[in-house]
PDB file of C-alpha atoms in Angstrom:
ATOM      1  CA  UNK J 246      21.549  -0.026   2.488  1.00  0.00           C
ATOM      2  CA  UNK J 247      20.133   2.672   4.703  1.00  0.00           C
ATOM      3  CA  UNK J 248      16.509   3.522   5.470  1.00  0.00           C
ATOM      4  CA  UNK J 249      15.325   7.102   5.477  1.00  0.00           C
ATOM      5  CA  UNK J 250      12.599   8.577   7.570  1.00  0.00           C
ATOM      6  CA  UNK J 251      10.289   8.138   4.675  1.00  0.00           C
ATOM      7  CA  UNK J 252      11.041   4.480   4.460  1.00  0.00           C
ATOM      8  CA  UNK J 253      12.969   4.699   1.198  1.00  0.00           C
ATOM      9  CA  UNK J 254      15.941   2.413   0.813  1.00  0.00           C
ATOM     10  CA  UNK J 255      19.258   3.743  -0.542  1.00  0.00           C
ATOM     11  CA  UNK J 256      22.472   1.987  -1.359  1.00  0.00           C
ATOM     12  CA  UNK J 257      25.429   3.274   0.640  1.00  0.00           C
ATOM     13  CA  UNK J 258      28.444   4.733  -1.066  1.00  0.00           C
ATOM     14  CA  UNK J 259      30.963   1.948  -1.676  1.00  0.00           C
ATOM     15  CA  UNK J 260      34.681   1.777  -2.494  1.00  0.00           C
ATOM     16  CA  UNK J 261      34.015   1.922  -6.256  1.00  0.00           C
ATOM     17  CA  UNK J 262      32.639   5.426  -5.845  1.00  0.00           C
ATOM     18  CA  UNK J 263      36.009   6.798  -4.742  1.00  0.00           C
ATOM     19  CA  UNK J 264      37.714   6.044  -8.018  1.00  0.00           C
ATOM     20  CA  UNK J 265      34.851   7.644  -9.946  1.00  0.00           C
ATOM     21  CA  UNK J 266      35.038  10.763  -7.837  1.00  0.00           C
ATOM     22  CA  UNK J 267      38.812  11.154  -8.305  1.00  0.00           C
ATOM     23  CA  UNK J 268      38.152  11.550 -12.038  1.00  0.00           C
ATOM     24  CA  UNK J 269      36.213  14.702 -11.282  1.00  0.00           C
ATOM     25  CA  UNK J 270      38.920  16.290  -9.129  1.00  0.00           C
ATOM     26  CA  UNK J 271      41.593  15.350 -11.693  1.00  0.00           C
ATOM     27  CA  UNK J 272      39.582  17.022 -14.403  1.00  0.00           C
ATOM     28  CA  UNK J 273      39.087  20.194 -12.380  1.00  0.00           C
ATOM     29  CA  UNK J 274      42.760  20.361 -11.522  1.00  0.00           C
ATOM     30  CA  UNK J 275      43.877  19.772 -15.082  1.00  0.00           C
ATOM     31  CA  UNK J 276      41.499  22.417 -16.458  1.00  0.00           C
ATOM     32  CA  UNK J 277      42.672  24.963 -13.939  1.00  0.00           C
ATOM     33  CA  UNK J 278      46.420  24.608 -14.803  1.00  0.00           C
ATOM     34  CA  UNK J 279      46.466  27.099 -17.702  1.00  0.00           C
ATOM     35  CA  UNK J 280      45.442  29.781 -15.247  1.00  0.00           C
ATOM     36  CA  UNK J 281      48.154  29.122 -12.647  1.00  0.00           C
ATOM     37  CA  UNK J 282      50.076  32.353 -12.008  1.00  0.00           C
ATOM     38  CA  UNK J 283      47.974  34.335 -14.465  1.00  0.00           C
ATOM     39  CA  UNK J 284      46.253  36.497 -11.777  1.00  0.00           C
ATOM     40  CA  UNK J 285      42.661  35.569 -12.768  1.00  0.00           C
ATOM     41  CA  UNK J 286      41.155  33.431  -9.977  1.00  0.00           C
ATOM     42  CA  UNK J 287      37.636  33.765 -11.538  1.00  0.00           C
ATOM     43  CA  UNK J 288      38.732  32.216 -14.778  1.00  0.00           C
ATOM     44  CA  UNK J 289      40.626  29.446 -12.980  1.00  0.00           C
ATOM     45  CA  UNK J 290      37.599  28.577 -10.778  1.00  0.00           C
ATOM     46  CA  UNK J 291      35.226  28.746 -13.728  1.00  0.00           C
ATOM     47  CA  UNK J 292      37.277  26.249 -15.678  1.00  0.00           C
ATOM     48  CA  UNK J 293      37.547  23.871 -12.764  1.00  0.00           C
ATOM     49  CA  UNK J 294      33.855  24.080 -11.983  1.00  0.00           C
ATOM     50  CA  UNK J 295      32.833  23.338 -15.593  1.00  0.00           C
ATOM     51  CA  UNK J 296      35.108  20.298 -15.680  1.00  0.00           C
ATOM     52  CA  UNK J 297      33.987  18.953 -12.325  1.00  0.00           C
ATOM     53  CA  UNK J 298      30.330  19.320 -13.213  1.00  0.00           C
ATOM     54  CA  UNK J 299      30.773  17.536 -16.424  1.00  0.00           C
ATOM     55  CA  UNK J 300      32.622  14.558 -14.907  1.00  0.00           C
ATOM     56  CA  UNK J 301      30.303  14.339 -11.921  1.00  0.00           C
ATOM     57  CA  UNK J 302      27.419  13.924 -14.297  1.00  0.00           C
ATOM     58  CA  UNK J 303      28.767  10.598 -15.377  1.00  0.00           C
ATOM     59  CA  UNK J 304      29.224   9.152 -11.838  1.00  0.00           C
ATOM     60  CA  UNK J 305      26.849   6.400 -10.724  1.00  0.00           C
ATOM     61  CA  UNK J 306      25.259   8.115  -7.720  1.00  0.00           C
ATOM     62  CA  UNK J 307      22.489  10.497  -6.788  1.00  0.00           C
ATOM     63  CA  UNK J 308      24.359  13.428  -5.205  1.00  0.00           C
ATOM     64  CA  UNK J 309      23.020  16.656  -3.738  1.00  0.00           C
ATOM     65  CA  UNK J 310      25.414  19.532  -3.101  1.00  0.00           C
ATOM     66  CA  UNK J 311      25.095  20.456   0.574  1.00  0.00           C
ATOM     67  CA  UNK J 312      28.250  22.584   0.572  1.00  0.00           C
ATOM     68  CA  UNK J 313      28.902  24.412  -2.696  1.00  0.00           C
ATOM     69  CA  UNK J 314      30.378  27.709  -3.854  1.00  0.00           C
ATOM     70  CA  UNK J 315      27.347  29.782  -4.862  1.00  0.00           C
ATOM     71  CA  UNK J 316      23.726  30.069  -5.711  1.00  0.00           C
ATOM     72  CA  UNK J 317      21.953  28.900  -8.831  1.00  0.00           C
ATOM     73  CA  UNK J 318      21.880  32.368 -10.443  1.00  0.00           C
ATOM     74  CA  UNK J 319      25.666  32.647 -10.080  1.00  0.00           C
ATOM     75  CA  UNK J 320      26.490  29.862 -12.548  1.00  0.00           C
ATOM     76  CA  UNK J 321      28.942  28.279 -13.412  1.00  0.00           C
ATOM     77  CA  UNK J 322      29.416  27.756  -9.658  1.00  0.00           C
ATOM     78  CA  UNK J 323      28.255  24.452  -8.176  1.00  0.00           C
ATOM     79  CA  UNK J 324      25.522  25.703  -5.904  1.00  0.00           C
ATOM     80  CA  UNK J 325      23.868  24.455  -2.787  1.00  0.00           C
ATOM     81  CA  UNK J 326      20.989  22.118  -3.630  1.00  0.00           C
ATOM     82  CA  UNK J 327      22.332  21.243  -7.086  1.00  0.00           C
ATOM     83  CA  UNK J 328      21.864  17.544  -8.049  1.00  0.00           C
ATOM     84  CA  UNK J 329      24.923  15.853  -9.481  1.00  0.00           C
ATOM     85  CA  UNK J 330      25.571  12.348 -10.784  1.00  0.00           C
ATOM     86  CA  UNK J 331      23.554  10.245 -13.128  1.00  0.00           C
ATOM     87  CA  UNK J 332      20.780   9.689 -10.541  1.00  0.00           C
ATOM     88  CA  UNK J 333      21.516   6.015 -10.084  1.00  0.00           C
ATOM     89  CA  UNK J 334      23.275   4.268  -7.242  1.00  0.00           C
ATOM     90  CA  UNK J 335      23.692   5.581  -3.687  1.00  0.00           C
ATOM     91  CA  UNK J 336      22.089   8.804  -2.453  1.00  0.00           C
ATOM     92  CA  UNK J 337      24.827  11.133  -1.152  1.00  0.00           C
ATOM     93  CA  UNK J 338      25.530  14.520   0.370  1.00  0.00           C
ATOM     94  CA  UNK J 339      28.337  16.346  -1.458  1.00  0.00           C
ATOM     95  CA  UNK J 340      30.736  19.022  -0.221  1.00  0.00           C
ATOM     96  CA  UNK J 341      32.614  20.436  -3.219  1.00  0.00           C
ATOM     97  CA  UNK J 342      35.287  22.985  -3.930  1.00  0.00           C
ATOM     98  CA  UNK J 343      36.642  22.684  -7.478  1.00  0.00           C
ATOM     99  CA  UNK J 344      39.585  24.856  -6.312  1.00  0.00           C
ATOM    100  CA  UNK J 345      40.329  25.286  -2.684  1.00  0.00           C
ATOM    101  CA  UNK J 346      42.825  28.041  -3.016  1.00  0.00           C
ATOM    102  CA  UNK J 347      41.772  30.150  -6.026  1.00  0.00           C
ATOM    103  CA  UNK J 348      43.969  33.019  -4.918  1.00  0.00           C
ATOM    104  CA  UNK J 349      46.895  30.631  -4.553  1.00  0.00           C
ATOM    105  CA  UNK J 350      46.247  29.343  -8.071  1.00  0.00           C
ATOM    106  CA  UNK J 351      46.020  32.806  -9.599  1.00  0.00           C
ATOM    107  CA  UNK J 352      49.227  33.855  -7.817  1.00  0.00           C
ATOM    108  CA  UNK J 353      51.096  30.708  -8.721  1.00  0.00           C
ATOM    109  CA  UNK J 354      51.573  29.719  -5.130  1.00  0.00           C
ATOM    110  CA  UNK J 355      51.479  26.190  -3.643  1.00  0.00           C
ATOM    111  CA  UNK J 356      48.887  24.192  -1.776  1.00  0.00           C
ATOM    112  CA  UNK J 357      45.880  24.658  -4.072  1.00  0.00           C
ATOM    113  CA  UNK J 358      43.715  21.601  -4.434  1.00  0.00           C
ATOM    114  CA  UNK J 359      40.516  20.445  -6.136  1.00  0.00           C
ATOM    115  CA  UNK J 360      38.420  18.518  -3.556  1.00  0.00           C
ATOM    116  CA  UNK J 361      35.214  16.552  -3.027  1.00  0.00           C
ATOM    117  CA  UNK J 362      33.725  15.163   0.214  1.00  0.00           C
ATOM    118  CA  UNK J 363      30.895  12.638   0.115  1.00  0.00           C
ATOM    119  CA  UNK J 364      28.732  11.018   2.883  1.00  0.00           C
ATOM    120  CA  UNK J 365      25.406   9.303   3.156  1.00  0.00           C
ATOM    121  CA  UNK J 366      22.336  11.456   2.244  1.00  0.00           C
ATOM    122  CA  UNK J 367      21.234  13.722   5.107  1.00  0.00           C
ATOM    123  CA  UNK J 368      24.376  13.296   7.211  1.00  0.00           C
ATOM    124  CA  UNK J 369      26.339  16.528   6.563  1.00  0.00           C
ATOM    125  CA  UNK J 370      25.706  19.604   8.673  1.00  0.00           C
ATOM    126  CA  UNK J 371      24.397  22.454   6.523  1.00  0.00           C
ATOM    127  CA  UNK J 372      26.211  25.371   8.049  1.00  0.00           C
ATOM    128  CA  UNK J 373      25.938  27.595   4.985  1.00  0.00           C
ATOM    129  CA  UNK J 374      23.910  30.273   6.837  1.00  0.00           C
ATOM    130  CA  UNK J 375      26.962  31.050   9.069  1.00  0.00           C
ATOM    131  CA  UNK J 376      30.116  31.452   7.053  1.00  0.00           C
ATOM    132  CA  UNK J 377      32.816  31.271   9.803  1.00  0.00           C
ATOM    133  CA  UNK J 378      33.717  28.597  12.312  1.00  0.00           C
ATOM    134  CA  UNK J 379      36.516  28.417  14.963  1.00  0.00           C
ATOM    135  CA  UNK J 380      38.278  25.139  14.462  1.00  0.00           C
ATOM    136  CA  UNK J 381      40.927  22.933  15.956  1.00  0.00           C
ATOM    137  CA  UNK J 382      42.259  19.860  14.130  1.00  0.00           C
ATOM    138  CA  UNK J 383      44.956  17.360  15.264  1.00  0.00           C
ATOM    139  CA  UNK J 384      45.857  13.740  14.768  1.00  0.00           C
ATOM    140  CA  UNK J 385      44.516  10.919  16.958  1.00  0.00           C
ATOM    141  CA  UNK J 386      46.715  12.046  19.814  1.00  0.00           C
ATOM    142  CA  UNK J 387      44.355  15.005  20.368  1.00  0.00           C
ATOM    143  CA  UNK J 388      41.273  12.852  21.118  1.00  0.00           C
ATOM    144  CA  UNK J 389      40.387  13.347  24.765  1.00  0.00           C
ATOM    145  CA  UNK J 390      43.395  15.674  25.159  1.00  0.00           C
ATOM    146  CA  UNK J 391      42.593  18.882  23.239  1.00  0.00           C
ATOM    147  CA  UNK J 392      39.475  20.988  23.516  1.00  0.00           C
ATOM    148  CA  UNK J 393      38.545  24.185  21.674  1.00  0.00           C
ATOM    149  CA  UNK J 394      37.356  25.588  24.997  1.00  0.00           C
ATOM    150  CA  UNK J 395      40.842  25.476  26.360  1.00  0.00           C
ATOM    151  CA  UNK J 396      43.384  28.201  25.575  1.00  0.00           C
ATOM    152  CA  UNK J 397      45.723  27.659  22.593  1.00  0.00           C
ATOM    153  CA  UNK J 398      48.676  27.377  25.066  1.00  0.00           C
ATOM    154  CA  UNK J 399      46.875  24.629  26.978  1.00  0.00           C
ATOM    155  CA  UNK J 400      46.068  22.770  23.815  1.00  0.00           C
ATOM    156  CA  UNK J 401      49.612  22.940  22.442  1.00  0.00           C
ATOM    157  CA  UNK J 402      51.148  21.738  25.729  1.00  0.00           C
ATOM    158  CA  UNK J 403      48.634  18.922  26.108  1.00  0.00           C
ATOM    159  CA  UNK J 404      49.169  17.784  22.530  1.00  0.00           C
ATOM    160  CA  UNK J 405      52.940  17.976  22.889  1.00  0.00           C
ATOM    161  CA  UNK J 406      52.746  15.793  25.919  1.00  0.00           C
ATOM    162  CA  UNK J 407      50.455  13.305  24.151  1.00  0.00           C
ATOM    163  CA  UNK J 408      52.848  13.136  21.184  1.00  0.00           C
ATOM    164  CA  UNK J 409      55.947  12.921  23.266  1.00  0.00           C
ATOM    165  CA  UNK J 410      57.416  16.013  21.621  1.00  0.00           C
ATOM    166  CA  UNK J 411      58.988  19.183  23.152  1.00  0.00           C
ATOM    167  CA  UNK J 412      56.645  22.185  22.780  1.00  0.00           C
ATOM    168  CA  UNK J 413      59.489  23.938  20.851  1.00  0.00           C
ATOM    169  CA  UNK J 414      59.161  21.307  18.054  1.00  0.00           C
ATOM    170  CA  UNK J 415      55.399  21.724  17.621  1.00  0.00           C
ATOM    171  CA  UNK J 416      54.251  23.309  14.414  1.00  0.00           C
ATOM    172  CA  UNK J 417      50.797  25.014  14.315  1.00  0.00           C
ATOM    173  CA  UNK J 418      49.019  25.834  11.049  1.00  0.00           C
ATOM    174  CA  UNK J 419      47.119  29.138  11.042  1.00  0.00           C
ATOM    175  CA  UNK J 420      45.553  31.121   8.249  1.00  0.00           C
ATOM    176  CA  UNK J 421      47.303  34.419   7.505  1.00  0.00           C
ATOM    177  CA  UNK J 422      44.476  36.820   8.474  1.00  0.00           C
ATOM    178  CA  UNK J 423      44.416  39.971  10.657  1.00  0.00           C
ATOM    179  CA  UNK J 424      41.929  38.276  12.969  1.00  0.00           C
ATOM    180  CA  UNK J 425      44.645  35.781  13.876  1.00  0.00           C
ATOM    181  CA  UNK J 426      47.297  38.221  14.997  1.00  0.00           C
ATOM    182  CA  UNK J 427      46.766  37.550  18.688  1.00  0.00           C
ATOM    183  CA  UNK J 428      46.444  33.815  18.124  1.00  0.00           C
ATOM    184  CA  UNK J 429      49.811  33.722  16.326  1.00  0.00           C
ATOM    185  CA  UNK J 430      51.390  35.733  19.157  1.00  0.00           C
ATOM    186  CA  UNK J 431      50.013  33.264  21.694  1.00  0.00           C
ATOM    187  CA  UNK J 432      51.285  30.219  19.747  1.00  0.00           C
ATOM    188  CA  UNK J 433      54.792  31.715  19.547  1.00  0.00           C
ATOM    189  CA  UNK J 434      54.736  32.826  23.245  1.00  0.00           C
ATOM    190  CA  UNK J 435      54.417  29.234  24.289  1.00  0.00           C
ATOM    191  CA  UNK J 436      57.536  28.368  22.309  1.00  0.00           C
ATOM    192  CA  UNK J 437      55.802  26.556  19.405  1.00  0.00           C
ATOM    193  CA  UNK J 438      56.345  27.482  15.780  1.00  0.00           C
ATOM    194  CA  UNK J 439      53.694  28.606  13.297  1.00  0.00           C
ATOM    195  CA  UNK J 440      52.986  27.404   9.763  1.00  0.00           C
ATOM    196  CA  UNK J 441      51.302  30.477   8.307  1.00  0.00           C
ATOM    197  CA  UNK J 442      49.092  29.547   5.364  1.00  0.00           C
ATOM    198  CA  UNK J 443      47.746  32.024   2.875  1.00  0.00           C
ATOM    199  CA  UNK J 444      44.692  29.939   1.961  1.00  0.00           C
ATOM    200  CA  UNK J 445      43.390  26.440   1.905  1.00  0.00           C
ATOM    201  CA  UNK J 446      42.523  25.479   5.522  1.00  0.00           C
ATOM    202  CA  UNK J 447      41.058  22.111   4.369  1.00  0.00           C
ATOM    203  CA  UNK J 448      44.519  20.846   3.362  1.00  0.00           C
ATOM    204  CA  UNK J 449      46.031  22.318   6.536  1.00  0.00           C
ATOM    205  CA  UNK J 450      43.502  20.404   8.652  1.00  0.00           C
ATOM    206  CA  UNK J 451      44.230  17.170   6.893  1.00  0.00           C
ATOM    207  CA  UNK J 452      47.928  17.666   7.239  1.00  0.00           C
ATOM    208  CA  UNK J 453      47.520  18.212  10.990  1.00  0.00           C
ATOM    209  CA  UNK J 454      45.854  14.789  11.231  1.00  0.00           C
ATOM    210  CA  UNK J 455      48.344  12.885   9.078  1.00  0.00           C
ATOM    211  CA  UNK J 456      50.828  10.720  10.796  1.00  0.00           C
ATOM    212  CA  UNK J 457      53.695  11.692   8.506  1.00  0.00           C
ATOM    213  CA  UNK J 458      53.025  15.432   8.378  1.00  0.00           C
ATOM    214  CA  UNK J 459      55.276  18.199   9.876  1.00  0.00           C
ATOM    215  CA  UNK J 460      52.142  19.996  11.009  1.00  0.00           C
ATOM    216  CA  UNK J 461      50.918  19.041  14.505  1.00  0.00           C
ATOM    217  CA  UNK J 462      47.761  21.183  14.811  1.00  0.00           C
ATOM    218  CA  UNK J 463      45.558  23.430  12.696  1.00  0.00           C
ATOM    219  CA  UNK J 464      43.690  26.105  14.587  1.00  0.00           C
ATOM    220  CA  UNK J 465      41.851  29.412  14.070  1.00  0.00           C
ATOM    221  CA  UNK J 466      38.791  30.734  12.296  1.00  0.00           C
ATOM    222  CA  UNK J 467      38.024  29.633   8.777  1.00  0.00           C
ATOM    223  CA  UNK J 468      35.016  28.698   6.683  1.00  0.00           C
ATOM    224  CA  UNK J 469      32.169  26.623   8.217  1.00  0.00           C
ATOM    225  CA  UNK J 470      31.712  24.687   4.921  1.00  0.00           C
ATOM    226  CA  UNK J 471      35.438  23.839   4.956  1.00  0.00           C
ATOM    227  CA  UNK J 472      35.005  22.516   8.511  1.00  0.00           C
ATOM    228  CA  UNK J 473      32.384  20.005   7.341  1.00  0.00           C
ATOM    229  CA  UNK J 474      34.492  18.891   4.434  1.00  0.00           C
ATOM    230  CA  UNK J 475      37.517  18.584   6.656  1.00  0.00           C
ATOM    231  CA  UNK J 476      35.525  16.358   9.096  1.00  0.00           C
ATOM    232  CA  UNK J 477      34.867  13.835   6.319  1.00  0.00           C
ATOM    233  CA  UNK J 478      38.649  13.490   5.866  1.00  0.00           C
ATOM    234  CA  UNK J 479      39.431  13.404   9.607  1.00  0.00           C
ATOM    235  CA  UNK J 480      37.056  10.538  10.085  1.00  0.00           C
ATOM    236  CA  UNK J 481      39.072   8.474   7.643  1.00  0.00           C
ATOM    237  CA  UNK J 482      42.335   9.487   9.342  1.00  0.00           C
ATOM    238  CA  UNK J 483      41.116   8.764  12.838  1.00  0.00           C
ATOM    239  CA  UNK J 484      41.969  12.286  13.847  1.00  0.00           C
ATOM    240  CA  UNK J 485      40.413  14.936  16.080  1.00  0.00           C
ATOM    241  CA  UNK J 486      38.369  18.003  15.034  1.00  0.00           C
ATOM    242  CA  UNK J 487      36.082  20.399  16.881  1.00  0.00           C
ATOM    243  CA  UNK J 488      34.355  23.520  15.576  1.00  0.00           C
ATOM    244  CA  UNK J 489      32.388  26.387  17.102  1.00  0.00           C
ATOM    245  CA  UNK J 490      30.287  28.680  14.927  1.00  0.00           C
ATOM    246  CA  UNK J 491      31.490  32.316  14.745  1.00  0.00           C
ATOM    247  CA  UNK J 492      28.905  34.610  13.269  1.00  0.00           C
ATOM    248  CA  UNK J 493      30.122  38.066  12.229  1.00  0.00           C
ATOM    249  CA  UNK J 494      26.859  39.870  12.903  1.00  0.00           C
ATOM    250  CA  UNK J 495      23.583  39.445  14.855  1.00  0.00           C
ATOM    251  CA  UNK J 496      21.734  39.159  11.553  1.00  0.00           C
ATOM    252  CA  UNK J 497      23.920  36.186  10.591  1.00  0.00           C
ATOM    253  CA  UNK J 498      23.430  34.613  13.967  1.00  0.00           C
ATOM    254  CA  UNK J 499      19.609  34.862  13.602  1.00  0.00           C
ATOM    255  CA  UNK J 500      19.794  33.247  10.161  1.00  0.00           C
ATOM    256  CA  UNK J 501      21.763  30.425  11.765  1.00  0.00           C
ATOM    257  CA  UNK J 502      19.302  29.968  14.601  1.00  0.00           C
ATOM    258  CA  UNK J 503      16.470  29.888  12.081  1.00  0.00           C
ATOM    259  CA  UNK J 504      18.336  27.070  10.257  1.00  0.00           C
ATOM    260  CA  UNK J 505      18.608  25.094  13.480  1.00  0.00           C
ATOM    261  CA  UNK J 506      22.313  25.819  14.191  1.00  0.00           C
ATOM    262  CA  UNK J 507      23.597  26.161  17.753  1.00  0.00           C
ATOM    263  CA  UNK J 508      25.982  28.840  19.038  1.00  0.00           C
ATOM    264  CA  UNK J 509      26.390  27.445  22.555  1.00  0.00           C
ATOM    265  CA  UNK J 510      27.694  24.154  21.179  1.00  0.00           C
ATOM    266  CA  UNK J 511      31.005  22.608  20.315  1.00  0.00           C
ATOM    267  CA  UNK J 512      30.535  20.638  17.085  1.00  0.00           C
ATOM    268  CA  UNK J 513      32.388  17.353  17.198  1.00  0.00           C
ATOM    269  CA  UNK J 514      33.270  15.233  14.179  1.00  0.00           C
ATOM    270  CA  UNK J 515      29.978  13.312  14.455  1.00  0.00           C
ATOM    271  CA  UNK J 516      28.060  16.600  14.593  1.00  0.00           C
ATOM    272  CA  UNK J 517      29.712  17.902  11.482  1.00  0.00           C
ATOM    273  CA  UNK J 518      28.994  14.696   9.535  1.00  0.00           C
ATOM    274  CA  UNK J 519      26.929  11.966  11.165  1.00  0.00           C
ATOM    275  CA  UNK J 520      27.806   9.207   8.707  1.00  0.00           C
ATOM    276  CA  UNK J 521      30.654   6.696   9.411  1.00  0.00           C
ATOM    277  CA  UNK J 522      30.938   6.106   5.673  1.00  0.00           C
ATOM    278  CA  UNK J 523      32.628   9.246   4.334  1.00  0.00           C
ATOM    279  CA  UNK J 524      34.907   9.861   1.382  1.00  0.00           C
ATOM    280  CA  UNK J 525      37.329  12.686   0.804  1.00  0.00           C
ATOM    281  CA  UNK J 526      39.095  13.084  -2.540  1.00  0.00           C
ATOM    282  CA  UNK J 527      41.581  15.828  -3.450  1.00  0.00           C
ATOM    283  CA  UNK J 528      43.801  16.387  -6.494  1.00  0.00           C
ATOM    284  CA  UNK J 529      46.732  18.858  -6.398  1.00  0.00           C
ATOM    285  CA  UNK J 530      46.474  21.922  -8.565  1.00  0.00           C
ATOM    286  CA  UNK J 531      49.755  23.394  -7.375  1.00  0.00           C
ATOM    287  CA  UNK J 532      52.445  21.686  -5.314  1.00  0.00           C
ATOM    288  CA  UNK J 533      51.745  21.299  -1.612  1.00  0.00           C
ATOM    289  CA  UNK J 534      52.498  19.095   1.352  1.00  0.00           C
ATOM    290  CA  UNK J 535      49.359  17.154   0.875  1.00  0.00           C
ATOM    291  CA  UNK J 536      49.618  16.396  -2.840  1.00  0.00           C
ATOM    292  CA  UNK J 537      51.779  17.519  -5.812  1.00  0.00           C
ATOM    293  CA  UNK J 538      50.347  19.770  -8.403  1.00  0.00           C
ATOM    294  CA  UNK J 539      49.569  18.996 -12.063  1.00  0.00           C
ATOM    295  CA  UNK J 540      52.580  18.440 -14.282  1.00  0.00           C
ATOM    296  CA  UNK J 541      53.026  18.228 -18.021  1.00  0.00           C
ATOM    297  CA  UNK J 542      55.922  16.708 -19.777  1.00  0.00           C
ATOM    298  CA  UNK J 543      55.467  16.631 -23.510  1.00  0.00           C
ATOM    299  CA  UNK J 544      52.230  14.743 -24.220  1.00  0.00           C
ATOM    300  CA  UNK J 545      51.829  13.451 -20.686  1.00  0.00           C
ATOM    301  CA  UNK J 546      49.882  15.214 -17.975  1.00  0.00           C
ATOM    302  CA  UNK J 547      50.532  13.801 -14.441  1.00  0.00           C
ATOM    303  CA  UNK J 548      48.227  14.271 -11.508  1.00  0.00           C
ATOM    304  CA  UNK J 549      48.474  13.259  -7.900  1.00  0.00           C
ATOM    305  CA  UNK J 550      45.404  12.666  -5.748  1.00  0.00           C
ATOM    306  CA  UNK J 551      44.609  11.450  -2.258  1.00  0.00           C
ATOM    307  CA  UNK J 552      41.558   9.303  -1.511  1.00  0.00           C
ATOM    308  CA  UNK J 553      40.335   8.828   2.024  1.00  0.00           C
ATOM    309  CA  UNK J 554      37.563   6.501   3.208  1.00  0.00           C
ATOM    310  CA  UNK J 555      36.356   6.365   6.801  1.00  0.00           C
ATOM    311  CA  UNK J 556      34.638   3.022   6.733  1.00  0.00           C
ATOM    312  CA  UNK J 557      37.844   1.200   5.819  1.00  0.00           C
ATOM    313  CA  UNK J 558      40.225   3.751   7.405  1.00  0.00           C
ATOM    314  CA  UNK J 559      42.272   3.832   4.283  1.00  0.00           C
ATOM    315  CA  UNK J 560      44.421   6.529   2.695  1.00  0.00           C
ATOM    316  CA  UNK J 561      45.296   5.941  -0.953  1.00  0.00           C
ATOM    317  CA  UNK J 562      47.416   8.008  -3.280  1.00  0.00           C
ATOM    318  CA  UNK J 563      46.581   7.933  -6.945  1.00  0.00           C
ATOM    319  CA  UNK J 564      49.190   9.111  -9.474  1.00  0.00           C
ATOM    320  CA  UNK J 565      47.786   9.139 -12.978  1.00  0.00           C
ATOM    321  CA  UNK J 566      49.286   9.875 -16.329  1.00  0.00           C
ATOM    322  CA  UNK J 567      46.882  11.370 -18.899  1.00  0.00           C
ATOM    323  CA  UNK J 568      47.431  11.780 -22.618  1.00  0.00           C
ATOM    324  CA  UNK J 569      47.305  15.537 -23.255  1.00  0.00           C
ATOM    325  CA  UNK J 570      45.681  14.960 -26.659  1.00  0.00           C
ATOM    326  CA  UNK J 571      42.632  13.453 -24.937  1.00  0.00           C
ATOM    327  CA  UNK J 572      42.016  16.676 -23.074  1.00  0.00           C
ATOM    328  CA  UNK J 573      41.886  18.945 -26.096  1.00  0.00           C
ATOM    329  CA  UNK J 574      38.161  18.311 -26.604  1.00  0.00           C
ATOM    330  CA  UNK J 575      37.306  16.652 -23.243  1.00  0.00           C
TER     331      UNK J 575
END
């Protein structure tokens, strides 16, 4: 149990919660599959949101969406402040993205996932007032070695030394955005290779922290909400993450200041999510390095999910076969 400032007692999220949450990401991924490659990312996202909301409503917890996709008047998006779950069990903060990679899904490209991150109530940083964040993510070798205040060249060389790898064998994940042109040039000028990703920097960050991944580091400017969700996963993997808020205007910066955010501060993992009891759950929508996408063979739908829990430091993969007939009216 945990005690809040008001004195209320809440049960902490336990291991049983993870298997309940994976049902919600499985549902979202399955419902999105008819829209893969059809060019309509709004329809894909809407189907995934509806499915995730429905399944979350059956989960035994009292969740509040801290990081969602939209506001209440933009339904069917899961919005910031929305209450999910059946209201019983542990009180939790939720970061949710029914499809991280809607453009990937619509185009039929790989690496789209459905994901949820969960932590104790009041522990997630609410960075919704500032959309962008500069981030660096690595495995455990980057702890005490890498620093977002250093140049990308310094970080790559330092991490290569810590991992015992030649710089030429390092692979750095970067979002394919015009703002990263110079960053990509700097990475390549050091001799390292790039892994250019079209979308989905949450999966890229997790891959950078995995011991069996071909990605050594994820770096660049992406969404602040995604940074918080990634931190929940990195805590379970024992990896390294730092973020620094990157407002695009003075007006946005003032909104951030009013919300209590800091712009002279490097956010560490414990700043992004203060709890040491975090969950991260993701199900593949399309095939990627993190998880395989949804498959259907006759009457069987197969999903692959990854379940991370920081308290136990475990990474579980869940492969599930679903009878297609059960989804006709689900």
